[in-house]
Every structure is written in C-alpha cells, then in structure tokens.
C-alpha cells in the first residue's frame, strides 16, 4: 500500500468464496478488515487467515438487508477498528428459477440482499468516507447482468448494481470517493456449485464445460476477483470511478 496509514475496509459476504478472498487480499494490502456476513461465527475462518498472517480483522454478523443491523454493524466497525473508508458490497444469494416458477419470495430475497443491502451499507459507510475525504466503494455485479436463463431476479439485481455504482460515482466524487463495479464471469464458488446442482451436473463437469466457452480456457477463481477489487480500492485508482469491469476471461459487456 502506498500510504503509511492503515485504512479500514468492510467486505460483506466475506465468510467464504469471493468475499473471503477479497478480505484476505485487502488485508495483504495493509488494511484492517471487517469480515461481515449473516452468521458471525462463519466469519471465523476468514478472520483467522488474516490474523495468522499478521493482519487485523474483525468478524461482524449482519443481515445487510436490515437497516438497523447495518447501522449497528458499521458503528461497531468504526468503534473497534476505525472509520470504514473502503466498502466492498459482495453479499449475495441465489434463488434461481424460470420466470413462471419464480415466487415473489425468490424475487424479493435476491433484490433485498443485493440491491437493498448495497444501498444500506453504502449509505452507512459514506458518512465516514466524506469525513475522511477519501473513500472506495466496490460493488459486485456479474456477467449475469447481461441476461441469463433462470436468473431473472439475479440478472436484474446485478444490472441494478451497475446503475447504482455509476450514480454513487456521480454523487460522491466531489468528496474524494470513487465507486466502481466488478462483474465476474464464471467463478468457482459455492454459488456456482449450487447452479451446477440446479441443472443436474457434477461441479467438475460443469466447470469443464464452462471453460470451453471462455477464451482463456479456464474458469475463474475467487482470487481473480479479489485482485480486481484491490486495484479499485487502491490509492492509485483515484481517477477511476463509475466503471464496470468484467472479469470473465474474455470480452463481455
């Protein structure tokens, strides 16, 4: 990290997968990291990875779709680690189904976690960023934002994250805050394993089939996304804002 100041980062959905990899990567950059997930106990492994390597981390349980829990979580982070000036909105869920089978609950759950959660977390953290005159917000979108069969809810939410990101960039730029989005392609996580199960394929078979459609001929790993997030949150990325970066092993968007 180019600054001697240790900044505080919050990563949502950080108990596993992309979120865990991102939390570890930001700790490697020298940041103190709040590892936030629905189940605080589930954050223990990520926190241990960071602290064992000499970093600073705090496990925080929070339902990002609940305004009171979000305010309490951010207040706790500010009290125990310091003012959060880096936010990675990664928390997400799947409720895949074809439109005629999709329930209102399937739709609402996905919208609440992805969009409402990103809104609530950004609103709670931005005040600390404004006070600091520095902020980095990175929202996780997806290649599914371009449309994907069986994911009307998820695709809509991830497309919404892009519009949300661009608006934050416009509103918050004058305060030294940037907002960008990372849109992963196929990344090997529990979520893509669940998709494989939904379509009746073994995960290894599913990944092999996906790799044949990707120009670099492999599926992504959580660290591929964490590296992109690390760039957007860095000191050197201060003139990059309102952008959507597809990290998908080939051209999308």
PDB file of C-alpha atoms in Angstrom:
ATOM      1  CA  UNK A   1       0.000   0.000   0.000  1.00  0.00           C
ATOM      2  CA  UNK A   2       1.414   3.366  -0.958  1.00  0.00           C
ATOM      3  CA  UNK A   3       0.245   5.158   2.162  1.00  0.00           C
ATOM      4  CA  UNK A   4       1.533   4.531   5.673  1.00  0.00           C
ATOM      5  CA  UNK A   5      -1.986   4.977   7.025  1.00  0.00           C
ATOM      6  CA  UNK A   6      -3.848   1.771   7.761  1.00  0.00           C
ATOM      7  CA  UNK A   7      -7.319   2.147   6.341  1.00  0.00           C
ATOM      8  CA  UNK A   8     -10.379   0.192   7.421  1.00  0.00           C
ATOM      9  CA  UNK A   9     -12.224  -1.930   4.884  1.00  0.00           C
ATOM     10  CA  UNK A  10     -15.593  -3.650   5.166  1.00  0.00           C
ATOM     11  CA  UNK A  11     -16.292  -6.681   2.982  1.00  0.00           C
ATOM     12  CA  UNK A  12     -19.809  -8.105   3.036  1.00  0.00           C
ATOM     13  CA  UNK A  13     -20.492 -11.765   2.389  1.00  0.00           C
ATOM     14  CA  UNK A  14     -16.925 -12.423   3.468  1.00  0.00           C
ATOM     15  CA  UNK A  15     -17.278 -15.780   5.194  1.00  0.00           C
ATOM     16  CA  UNK A  16     -16.412 -17.693   2.032  1.00  0.00           C
ATOM     17  CA  UNK A  17     -15.808 -17.514  -1.704  1.00  0.00           C
ATOM     18  CA  UNK A  18     -15.147 -14.184  -3.386  1.00  0.00           C
ATOM     19  CA  UNK A  19     -15.794 -12.244  -0.197  1.00  0.00           C
ATOM     20  CA  UNK A  20     -13.277 -14.235   1.837  1.00  0.00           C
ATOM     21  CA  UNK A  21     -10.638 -13.964  -0.885  1.00  0.00           C
ATOM     22  CA  UNK A  22     -11.232 -10.219  -1.101  1.00  0.00           C
ATOM     23  CA  UNK A  23     -10.981  -9.728   2.646  1.00  0.00           C
ATOM     24  CA  UNK A  24      -7.665 -11.595   2.702  1.00  0.00           C
ATOM     25  CA  UNK A  25      -6.373  -9.626  -0.289  1.00  0.00           C
ATOM     26  CA  UNK A  26      -7.248  -6.274   1.264  1.00  0.00           C
ATOM     27  CA  UNK A  27      -5.532  -7.326   4.479  1.00  0.00           C
ATOM     28  CA  UNK A  28      -2.444  -8.114   2.406  1.00  0.00           C
ATOM     29  CA  UNK A  29      -2.664  -4.517   1.132  1.00  0.00           C
ATOM     30  CA  UNK A  30      -2.276  -3.374   4.729  1.00  0.00           C
ATOM     31  CA  UNK A  31      -5.887  -2.625   5.566  1.00  0.00           C
ATOM     32  CA  UNK A  32      -7.739  -3.599   8.724  1.00  0.00           C
ATOM     33  CA  UNK A  33     -10.721  -5.618   7.538  1.00  0.00           C
ATOM     34  CA  UNK A  34     -14.204  -6.079   8.925  1.00  0.00           C
ATOM     35  CA  UNK A  35     -15.314  -9.521   7.776  1.00  0.00           C
ATOM     36  CA  UNK A  36     -19.082  -9.213   7.586  1.00  0.00           C
ATOM     37  CA  UNK A  37     -21.581 -11.991   6.978  1.00  0.00           C
ATOM     38  CA  UNK A  38     -25.040 -13.089   8.087  1.00  0.00           C
ATOM     39  CA  UNK A  39     -23.547 -15.569  10.568  1.00  0.00           C
ATOM     40  CA  UNK A  40     -20.736 -14.036  12.603  1.00  0.00           C
ATOM     41  CA  UNK A  41     -19.388 -17.456  13.579  1.00  0.00           C
ATOM     42  CA  UNK A  42     -18.981 -18.342   9.904  1.00  0.00           C
ATOM     43  CA  UNK A  43     -16.501 -15.468   9.559  1.00  0.00           C
ATOM     44  CA  UNK A  44     -14.003 -17.117  11.915  1.00  0.00           C
ATOM     45  CA  UNK A  45     -12.010 -18.918   9.215  1.00  0.00           C
ATOM     46  CA  UNK A  46     -11.521 -15.733   7.175  1.00  0.00           C
ATOM     47  CA  UNK A  47     -10.526 -13.760  10.250  1.00  0.00           C
ATOM     48  CA  UNK A  48      -8.057 -16.489  11.235  1.00  0.00           C
ATOM     49  CA  UNK A  49      -6.446 -16.459   7.786  1.00  0.00           C
ATOM     50  CA  UNK A  50      -5.896 -12.721   8.119  1.00  0.00           C
ATOM     51  CA  UNK A  51      -4.689 -12.636  11.713  1.00  0.00           C
ATOM     52  CA  UNK A  52      -2.410 -15.652  11.284  1.00  0.00           C
ATOM     53  CA  UNK A  53      -0.660 -13.735   8.509  1.00  0.00           C
ATOM     54  CA  UNK A  54      -0.214 -10.765  10.825  1.00  0.00           C
ATOM     55  CA  UNK A  55      -3.182  -8.704   9.729  1.00  0.00           C
ATOM     56  CA  UNK A  56      -6.060  -7.130  11.610  1.00  0.00           C
ATOM     57  CA  UNK A  57      -9.605  -8.403  11.186  1.00  0.00           C
ATOM     58  CA  UNK A  58     -12.937  -8.315  12.950  1.00  0.00           C
ATOM     59  CA  UNK A  59     -15.858 -10.712  12.470  1.00  0.00           C
ATOM     60  CA  UNK A  60     -19.218  -8.957  12.314  1.00  0.00           C
ATOM     61  CA  UNK A  61     -22.611 -10.620  11.975  1.00  0.00           C
ATOM     62  CA  UNK A  62     -25.134  -8.635   9.977  1.00  0.00           C
ATOM     63  CA  UNK A  63     -28.125  -9.063   7.698  1.00  0.00           C
ATOM     64  CA  UNK A  64     -27.301  -6.425   5.097  1.00  0.00           C
ATOM     65  CA  UNK A  65     -30.956  -6.099   4.127  1.00  0.00           C
ATOM     66  CA  UNK A  66     -31.868  -4.943   7.655  1.00  0.00           C
ATOM     67  CA  UNK A  67     -31.302  -1.201   8.159  1.00  0.00           C
ATOM     68  CA  UNK A  68     -30.946  -1.385  11.948  1.00  0.00           C
ATOM     69  CA  UNK A  69     -28.427  -4.227  11.751  1.00  0.00           C
ATOM     70  CA  UNK A  70     -26.411  -2.373   9.112  1.00  0.00           C
ATOM     71  CA  UNK A  71     -26.234   0.805  11.208  1.00  0.00           C
ATOM     72  CA  UNK A  72     -25.200  -1.216  14.265  1.00  0.00           C
ATOM     73  CA  UNK A  73     -22.576  -3.165  12.323  1.00  0.00           C
ATOM     74  CA  UNK A  74     -20.975  -0.076  10.803  1.00  0.00           C
ATOM     75  CA  UNK A  75     -20.983   1.665  14.182  1.00  0.00           C
ATOM     76  CA  UNK A  76     -19.241  -1.354  15.700  1.00  0.00           C
ATOM     77  CA  UNK A  77     -16.614  -1.373  12.960  1.00  0.00           C
ATOM     78  CA  UNK A  78     -15.966   2.342  13.489  1.00  0.00           C
ATOM     79  CA  UNK A  79     -15.635   1.840  17.252  1.00  0.00           C
ATOM     80  CA  UNK A  80     -13.425  -1.249  17.170  1.00  0.00           C
ATOM     81  CA  UNK A  81     -11.326  -0.815  14.021  1.00  0.00           C
ATOM     82  CA  UNK A  82     -11.791   2.794  12.966  1.00  0.00           C
ATOM     83  CA  UNK A  83     -13.829   4.663  10.393  1.00  0.00           C
ATOM     84  CA  UNK A  84     -14.578   2.410   7.404  1.00  0.00           C
ATOM     85  CA  UNK A  85     -13.452   4.134   4.208  1.00  0.00           C
ATOM     86  CA  UNK A  86     -13.355   1.081   1.932  1.00  0.00           C
ATOM     87  CA  UNK A  87     -16.530  -0.864   1.265  1.00  0.00           C
ATOM     88  CA  UNK A  88     -16.940  -3.971  -0.862  1.00  0.00           C
ATOM     89  CA  UNK A  89     -20.590  -4.879  -1.381  1.00  0.00           C
ATOM     90  CA  UNK A  90     -20.251  -8.571  -2.136  1.00  0.00           C
ATOM     91  CA  UNK A  91     -23.077 -10.194  -0.132  1.00  0.00           C
ATOM     92  CA  UNK A  92     -25.352 -12.193  -2.387  1.00  0.00           C
ATOM     93  CA  UNK A  93     -27.745 -15.104  -2.650  1.00  0.00           C
ATOM     94  CA  UNK A  94     -29.273 -17.180  -5.429  1.00  0.00           C
ATOM     95  CA  UNK A  95     -32.906 -18.113  -5.830  1.00  0.00           C
ATOM     96  CA  UNK A  96     -32.741 -19.351  -9.416  1.00  0.00           C
ATOM     97  CA  UNK A  97     -35.806 -20.428 -11.327  1.00  0.00           C
ATOM     98  CA  UNK A  98     -37.546 -19.859 -14.619  1.00  0.00           C
ATOM     99  CA  UNK A  99     -39.900 -16.905 -14.573  1.00  0.00           C
ATOM    100  CA  UNK A 100     -43.119 -18.928 -14.462  1.00  0.00           C
ATOM    101  CA  UNK A 101     -41.806 -20.898 -11.474  1.00  0.00           C
ATOM    102  CA  UNK A 102     -40.236 -17.956  -9.618  1.00  0.00           C
ATOM    103  CA  UNK A 103     -42.013 -16.958  -6.423  1.00  0.00           C
ATOM    104  CA  UNK A 104     -42.344 -13.438  -5.073  1.00  0.00           C
ATOM    105  CA  UNK A 105     -40.134 -14.539  -2.196  1.00  0.00           C
ATOM    106  CA  UNK A 106     -37.450 -15.691  -4.664  1.00  0.00           C
ATOM    107  CA  UNK A 107     -37.545 -12.253  -6.281  1.00  0.00           C
ATOM    108  CA  UNK A 108     -37.659 -10.218  -3.079  1.00  0.00           C
ATOM    109  CA  UNK A 109     -34.894 -12.147  -1.311  1.00  0.00           C
ATOM    110  CA  UNK A 110     -32.432 -11.586  -4.154  1.00  0.00           C
ATOM    111  CA  UNK A 111     -33.342  -7.907  -4.510  1.00  0.00           C
ATOM    112  CA  UNK A 112     -33.127  -7.313  -0.769  1.00  0.00           C
ATOM    113  CA  UNK A 113     -29.696  -8.860  -0.283  1.00  0.00           C
ATOM    114  CA  UNK A 114     -28.037  -7.498  -3.409  1.00  0.00           C
ATOM    115  CA  UNK A 115     -29.609  -4.090  -4.034  1.00  0.00           C
ATOM    116  CA  UNK A 116     -31.090  -3.078  -0.705  1.00  0.00           C
ATOM    117  CA  UNK A 117     -28.014  -4.434   1.054  1.00  0.00           C
ATOM    118  CA  UNK A 118     -25.620  -2.458  -1.142  1.00  0.00           C
ATOM    119  CA  UNK A 119     -27.740   0.679  -0.658  1.00  0.00           C
ATOM    120  CA  UNK A 120     -27.881   0.347   3.128  1.00  0.00           C
ATOM    121  CA  UNK A 121     -24.171  -0.442   3.500  1.00  0.00           C
ATOM    122  CA  UNK A 122     -23.135   2.382   1.173  1.00  0.00           C
ATOM    123  CA  UNK A 123     -25.368   4.879   2.941  1.00  0.00           C
ATOM    124  CA  UNK A 124     -23.997   3.879   6.345  1.00  0.00           C
ATOM    125  CA  UNK A 125     -20.338   3.970   5.308  1.00  0.00           C
ATOM    126  CA  UNK A 126     -20.354   7.053   3.082  1.00  0.00           C
ATOM    127  CA  UNK A 127     -20.588   9.434   6.051  1.00  0.00           C
ATOM    128  CA  UNK A 128     -17.246   8.120   7.317  1.00  0.00           C
ATOM    129  CA  UNK A 129     -15.741   8.465   3.844  1.00  0.00           C
ATOM    130  CA  UNK A 130     -16.981  12.032   3.475  1.00  0.00           C
ATOM    131  CA  UNK A 131     -15.475  12.951   6.848  1.00  0.00           C
ATOM    132  CA  UNK A 132     -12.164  11.369   5.815  1.00  0.00           C
ATOM    133  CA  UNK A 133     -12.124  12.983   2.368  1.00  0.00           C
ATOM    134  CA  UNK A 134     -11.362   9.536   0.964  1.00  0.00           C
ATOM    135  CA  UNK A 135     -13.473   6.550   0.060  1.00  0.00           C
ATOM    136  CA  UNK A 136     -13.599   3.492  -2.130  1.00  0.00           C
ATOM    137  CA  UNK A 137     -16.820   1.602  -2.868  1.00  0.00           C
ATOM    138  CA  UNK A 138     -16.715  -1.541  -4.982  1.00  0.00           C
ATOM    139  CA  UNK A 139     -19.960  -3.297  -5.854  1.00  0.00           C
ATOM    140  CA  UNK A 140     -20.081  -6.861  -7.108  1.00  0.00           C
ATOM    141  CA  UNK A 141     -22.119  -7.147 -10.285  1.00  0.00           C
ATOM    142  CA  UNK A 142     -21.994 -10.192 -12.579  1.00  0.00           C
ATOM    143  CA  UNK A 143     -21.890 -11.252 -16.200  1.00  0.00           C
ATOM    144  CA  UNK A 144     -25.475 -12.341 -15.497  1.00  0.00           C
ATOM    145  CA  UNK A 145     -26.375  -8.650 -15.675  1.00  0.00           C
ATOM    146  CA  UNK A 146     -26.353  -9.199 -19.436  1.00  0.00           C
ATOM    147  CA  UNK A 147     -29.114 -11.794 -19.040  1.00  0.00           C
ATOM    148  CA  UNK A 148     -29.059 -15.433 -18.007  1.00  0.00           C
ATOM    149  CA  UNK A 149     -31.701 -18.137 -18.260  1.00  0.00           C
ATOM    150  CA  UNK A 150     -33.262 -18.990 -14.910  1.00  0.00           C
ATOM    151  CA  UNK A 151     -31.920 -15.874 -13.224  1.00  0.00           C
ATOM    152  CA  UNK A 152     -34.420 -13.082 -13.893  1.00  0.00           C
ATOM    153  CA  UNK A 153     -34.085 -11.934 -10.284  1.00  0.00           C
ATOM    154  CA  UNK A 154     -30.306 -12.214 -10.074  1.00  0.00           C
ATOM    155  CA  UNK A 155     -29.733 -10.665 -13.510  1.00  0.00           C
ATOM    156  CA  UNK A 156     -31.977  -7.723 -12.666  1.00  0.00           C
ATOM    157  CA  UNK A 157     -30.238  -7.201  -9.326  1.00  0.00           C
ATOM    158  CA  UNK A 158     -26.764  -7.347 -10.844  1.00  0.00           C
ATOM    159  CA  UNK A 159     -27.726  -4.955 -13.652  1.00  0.00           C
ATOM    160  CA  UNK A 160     -29.134  -2.671 -10.973  1.00  0.00           C
ATOM    161  CA  UNK A 161     -25.796  -2.736  -9.176  1.00  0.00           C
ATOM    162  CA  UNK A 162     -24.203  -1.179 -12.233  1.00  0.00           C
ATOM    163  CA  UNK A 163     -26.629   1.735 -12.321  1.00  0.00           C
ATOM    164  CA  UNK A 164     -26.256   2.145  -8.569  1.00  0.00           C
ATOM    165  CA  UNK A 165     -22.475   2.231  -8.930  1.00  0.00           C
ATOM    166  CA  UNK A 166     -22.492   4.889 -11.639  1.00  0.00           C
ATOM    167  CA  UNK A 167     -24.841   7.079  -9.609  1.00  0.00           C
ATOM    168  CA  UNK A 168     -22.678   6.800  -6.491  1.00  0.00           C
ATOM    169  CA  UNK A 169     -19.683   7.834  -8.578  1.00  0.00           C
ATOM    170  CA  UNK A 170     -21.521  10.970  -9.711  1.00  0.00           C
ATOM    171  CA  UNK A 171     -22.846  11.919  -6.281  1.00  0.00           C
ATOM    172  CA  UNK A 172     -19.802  11.130  -4.144  1.00  0.00           C
ATOM    173  CA  UNK A 173     -16.885  12.036  -6.391  1.00  0.00           C
ATOM    174  CA  UNK A 174     -16.522  15.560  -5.018  1.00  0.00           C
ATOM    175  CA  UNK A 175     -15.828  14.080  -1.585  1.00  0.00           C
ATOM    176  CA  UNK A 176     -12.838  12.038  -2.765  1.00  0.00           C
ATOM    177  CA  UNK A 177     -14.915   8.875  -3.023  1.00  0.00           C
ATOM    178  CA  UNK A 178     -14.841   6.554  -6.018  1.00  0.00           C
ATOM    179  CA  UNK A 179     -17.391   3.868  -6.847  1.00  0.00           C
ATOM    180  CA  UNK A 180     -16.760   1.030  -9.269  1.00  0.00           C
ATOM    181  CA  UNK A 181     -18.199  -2.386 -10.012  1.00  0.00           C
ATOM    182  CA  UNK A 182     -16.580  -5.721 -10.714  1.00  0.00           C
ATOM    183  CA  UNK A 183     -18.669  -8.114 -12.801  1.00  0.00           C
ATOM    184  CA  UNK A 184     -17.357 -11.668 -12.514  1.00  0.00           C
ATOM    185  CA  UNK A 185     -17.891 -14.303 -15.140  1.00  0.00           C
ATOM    186  CA  UNK A 186     -17.797 -17.952 -14.105  1.00  0.00           C
ATOM    187  CA  UNK A 187     -16.031 -18.170 -10.747  1.00  0.00           C
ATOM    188  CA  UNK A 188     -15.651 -21.476  -8.909  1.00  0.00           C
ATOM    189  CA  UNK A 189     -17.584 -20.860  -5.675  1.00  0.00           C
ATOM    190  CA  UNK A 190     -20.358 -22.409  -3.615  1.00  0.00           C
ATOM    191  CA  UNK A 191     -22.824 -20.364  -5.654  1.00  0.00           C
ATOM    192  CA  UNK A 192     -21.726 -21.798  -8.996  1.00  0.00           C
ATOM    193  CA  UNK A 193     -21.695 -25.256  -7.417  1.00  0.00           C
ATOM    194  CA  UNK A 194     -25.335 -24.646  -6.488  1.00  0.00           C
ATOM    195  CA  UNK A 195     -26.065 -23.697 -10.087  1.00  0.00           C
ATOM    196  CA  UNK A 196     -24.480 -26.935 -11.269  1.00  0.00           C
ATOM    197  CA  UNK A 197     -26.693 -28.857  -8.879  1.00  0.00           C
ATOM    198  CA  UNK A 198     -29.755 -26.977 -10.127  1.00  0.00           C
ATOM    199  CA  UNK A 199     -29.115 -28.089 -13.697  1.00  0.00           C
ATOM    200  CA  UNK A 200     -28.244 -31.633 -12.643  1.00  0.00           C
ATOM    201  CA  UNK A 201     -24.498 -31.644 -13.368  1.00  0.00           C
ATOM    202  CA  UNK A 202     -21.490 -32.553 -11.259  1.00  0.00           C
ATOM    203  CA  UNK A 203     -19.447 -29.468 -10.389  1.00  0.00           C
ATOM    204  CA  UNK A 204     -16.245 -30.649 -12.076  1.00  0.00           C
ATOM    205  CA  UNK A 205     -18.158 -31.469 -15.244  1.00  0.00           C
ATOM    206  CA  UNK A 206     -19.929 -28.120 -15.019  1.00  0.00           C
ATOM    207  CA  UNK A 207     -16.638 -26.224 -14.688  1.00  0.00           C
ATOM    208  CA  UNK A 208     -15.039 -28.141 -17.561  1.00  0.00           C
ATOM    209  CA  UNK A 209     -17.979 -27.351 -19.821  1.00  0.00           C
ATOM    210  CA  UNK A 210     -17.872 -23.683 -18.845  1.00  0.00           C
ATOM    211  CA  UNK A 211     -14.127 -23.453 -19.518  1.00  0.00           C
ATOM    212  CA  UNK A 212     -14.613 -24.472 -23.149  1.00  0.00           C
ATOM    213  CA  UNK A 213     -16.693 -21.316 -23.657  1.00  0.00           C
ATOM    214  CA  UNK A 214     -14.151 -18.957 -22.061  1.00  0.00           C
ATOM    215  CA  UNK A 215     -11.355 -17.531 -24.225  1.00  0.00           C
ATOM    216  CA  UNK A 216      -8.647 -18.165 -21.607  1.00  0.00           C
ATOM    217  CA  UNK A 217      -9.922 -21.774 -21.344  1.00  0.00           C
ATOM    218  CA  UNK A 218     -10.368 -21.870 -17.583  1.00  0.00           C
ATOM    219  CA  UNK A 219     -12.937 -20.810 -15.050  1.00  0.00           C
ATOM    220  CA  UNK A 220     -12.147 -18.031 -12.627  1.00  0.00           C
ATOM    221  CA  UNK A 221     -11.102 -18.320  -9.011  1.00  0.00           C
ATOM    222  CA  UNK A 222     -12.105 -16.015  -6.144  1.00  0.00           C
ATOM    223  CA  UNK A 223      -8.600 -14.540  -6.124  1.00  0.00           C
ATOM    224  CA  UNK A 224      -9.118 -13.301  -9.686  1.00  0.00           C
ATOM    225  CA  UNK A 225     -11.920 -11.079  -8.424  1.00  0.00           C
ATOM    226  CA  UNK A 226     -10.068 -10.099  -5.259  1.00  0.00           C
ATOM    227  CA  UNK A 227      -7.191  -8.787  -7.361  1.00  0.00           C
ATOM    228  CA  UNK A 228      -9.541  -6.576  -9.369  1.00  0.00           C
ATOM    229  CA  UNK A 229     -11.138  -5.242  -6.197  1.00  0.00           C
ATOM    230  CA  UNK A 230      -7.701  -4.497  -4.762  1.00  0.00           C
ATOM    231  CA  UNK A 231      -6.952  -2.278  -7.764  1.00  0.00           C
ATOM    232  CA  UNK A 232     -10.181  -0.290  -7.422  1.00  0.00           C
ATOM    233  CA  UNK A 233      -9.634   0.232  -3.687  1.00  0.00           C
ATOM    234  CA  UNK A 234      -6.043   1.362  -4.054  1.00  0.00           C
ATOM    235  CA  UNK A 235      -4.557   4.824  -3.812  1.00  0.00           C
ATOM    236  CA  UNK A 236      -3.572   4.718  -7.485  1.00  0.00           C
ATOM    237  CA  UNK A 237      -7.175   4.259  -8.674  1.00  0.00           C
ATOM    238  CA  UNK A 238      -8.363   7.690  -7.588  1.00  0.00           C
ATOM    239  CA  UNK A 239      -9.172   8.795 -11.161  1.00  0.00           C
ATOM    240  CA  UNK A 240     -11.124   5.631 -11.963  1.00  0.00           C
ATOM    241  CA  UNK A 241     -14.770   5.867 -10.988  1.00  0.00           C
ATOM    242  CA  UNK A 242     -18.161   4.779 -12.259  1.00  0.00           C
ATOM    243  CA  UNK A 243     -16.660   1.879 -14.170  1.00  0.00           C
ATOM    244  CA  UNK A 244     -17.830  -1.699 -14.608  1.00  0.00           C
ATOM    245  CA  UNK A 245     -15.003  -4.196 -15.079  1.00  0.00           C
ATOM    246  CA  UNK A 246     -15.961  -7.609 -16.419  1.00  0.00           C
ATOM    247  CA  UNK A 247     -13.539 -10.187 -15.047  1.00  0.00           C
ATOM    248  CA  UNK A 248     -14.605 -13.129 -17.135  1.00  0.00           C
ATOM    249  CA  UNK A 249     -11.644 -14.498 -19.052  1.00  0.00           C
ATOM    250  CA  UNK A 250     -12.763 -12.737 -22.220  1.00  0.00           C
ATOM    251  CA  UNK A 251     -14.719  -9.785 -23.576  1.00  0.00           C
ATOM    252  CA  UNK A 252     -18.195  -9.123 -22.198  1.00  0.00           C
ATOM    253  CA  UNK A 253     -20.347  -6.049 -21.793  1.00  0.00           C
TER     254      UNK A 253
END
